PDB file of C-alpha atoms in Angstrom:
ATOM      1  CA  UNK T 339      22.809 169.567  95.217  1.00 58.00           C
ATOM      2  CA  UNK T 340      24.511 168.159  92.147  1.00 56.00           C
ATOM      3  CA  UNK T 341      27.909 168.683  93.758  1.00 59.00           C
ATOM      4  CA  UNK T 342      27.066 166.658  96.864  1.00 60.00           C
ATOM      5  CA  UNK T 343      25.363 163.896  94.899  1.00 59.00           C
ATOM      6  CA  UNK T 344      28.215 163.716  92.382  1.00 65.00           C
ATOM      7  CA  UNK T 345      30.940 163.722  95.032  1.00 66.00           C
ATOM      8  CA  UNK T 346      29.247 160.992  97.016  1.00 63.00           C
ATOM      9  CA  UNK T 347      28.660 159.019  93.824  1.00 63.00           C
ATOM     10  CA  UNK T 348      32.402 158.926  93.206  1.00 67.00           C
ATOM     11  CA  UNK T 349      32.925 157.407  96.660  1.00 61.00           C
ATOM     12  CA  UNK T 350      30.029 154.988  96.403  1.00 61.00           C
ATOM     13  CA  UNK T 351      32.352 152.018  95.966  1.00 65.00           C
ATOM     14  CA  UNK T 352      32.851 152.087  99.744  1.00 72.00           C
ATOM     15  CA  UNK T 353      29.159 152.878 100.383  1.00 77.00           C
ATOM     16  CA  UNK T 354      29.679 155.791 102.793  1.00 84.00           C
ATOM     17  CA  UNK T 355      26.954 156.851 105.195  1.00 90.00           C
ATOM     18  CA  UNK T 356      26.351 160.546 104.573  1.00 94.00           C
ATOM     19  CA  UNK T 357      25.115 162.796 107.385  1.00 96.00           C
ATOM     20  CA  UNK T 358      24.052 166.365 106.616  1.00 97.00           C
ATOM     21  CA  UNK T 359      24.815 168.776 109.461  1.00 96.00           C
ATOM     22  CA  UNK T 360      24.020 172.404 110.180  1.00 95.00           C
ATOM     23  CA  UNK T 361      21.025 174.668 109.973  1.00 93.00           C
ATOM     24  CA  UNK T 362      20.400 174.129 106.268  1.00 95.00           C
ATOM     25  CA  UNK T 363      20.843 170.349 106.448  1.00 96.00           C
ATOM     26  CA  UNK T 364      17.115 169.573 106.084  1.00 96.00           C
ATOM     27  CA  UNK T 365      16.870 171.777 102.984  1.00 96.00           C
ATOM     28  CA  UNK T 366      19.905 170.201 101.349  1.00 95.00           C
ATOM     29  CA  UNK T 367      18.908 166.663 102.334  1.00 96.00           C
ATOM     30  CA  UNK T 368      15.462 167.056 100.802  1.00 95.00           C
ATOM     31  CA  UNK T 369      17.101 167.583  97.387  1.00 95.00           C
ATOM     32  CA  UNK T 370      19.728 164.862  97.692  1.00 93.00           C
ATOM     33  CA  UNK T 371      19.401 161.129  97.307  1.00 92.00           C
ATOM     34  CA  UNK T 372      22.890 160.656  98.781  1.00 92.00           C
ATOM     35  CA  UNK T 373      22.154 161.893 102.297  1.00 95.00           C
ATOM     36  CA  UNK T 374      21.083 159.162 104.712  1.00 95.00           C
ATOM     37  CA  UNK T 375      20.638 161.154 107.910  1.00 96.00           C
ATOM     38  CA  UNK T 376      20.175 164.750 109.056  1.00 98.00           C
ATOM     39  CA  UNK T 377      21.603 165.999 112.348  1.00 97.00           C
ATOM     40  CA  UNK T 378      21.460 169.771 112.589  1.00 97.00           C
ATOM     41  CA  UNK T 379      23.467 169.842 115.826  1.00 97.00           C
ATOM     42  CA  UNK T 380      26.110 167.156 115.256  1.00 96.00           C
ATOM     43  CA  UNK T 381      29.013 169.610 115.012  1.00 95.00           C
ATOM     44  CA  UNK T 382      27.825 171.676 117.972  1.00 96.00           C
ATOM     45  CA  UNK T 383      27.309 168.538 120.057  1.00 97.00           C
ATOM     46  CA  UNK T 384      30.848 167.426 119.228  1.00 97.00           C
ATOM     47  CA  UNK T 385      32.266 170.806 120.232  1.00 97.00           C
ATOM     48  CA  UNK T 386      30.301 170.669 123.500  1.00 97.00           C
ATOM     49  CA  UNK T 387      31.667 167.215 124.273  1.00 96.00           C
ATOM     50  CA  UNK T 388      35.231 168.376 123.589  1.00 97.00           C
ATOM     51  CA  UNK T 389      34.718 171.420 125.802  1.00 97.00           C
ATOM     52  CA  UNK T 390      33.358 169.291 128.645  1.00 95.00           C
ATOM     53  CA  UNK T 391      36.272 166.865 128.311  1.00 95.00           C
ATOM     54  CA  UNK T 392      38.808 169.697 128.548  1.00 95.00           C
ATOM     55  CA  UNK T 393      37.096 172.037 131.025  1.00 92.00           C
ATOM     56  CA  UNK T 394      38.662 172.435 134.442  1.00 80.00           C
ATOM     57  CA  UNK T 395      36.672 170.709 137.171  1.00 78.00           C
ATOM     58  CA  UNK T 396      34.736 173.133 139.391  1.00 69.00           C
ATOM     59  CA  UNK T 397      36.047 173.594 142.914  1.00 50.00           C
TER      60      UNK T 397
END
């Protein structure tokens, strides 16, 4: 947790919005004051959207 808090602290001049993703996101976010939002499926949702955009239309 110190790594994520320290890394975000270095970037704090631009006030980034930090989103924790993945299955362990809630666990990590509960120990971090730098994480603003938790979305366990953000990456998977993005991959699904890309797949749907590039999939051949059904005949």
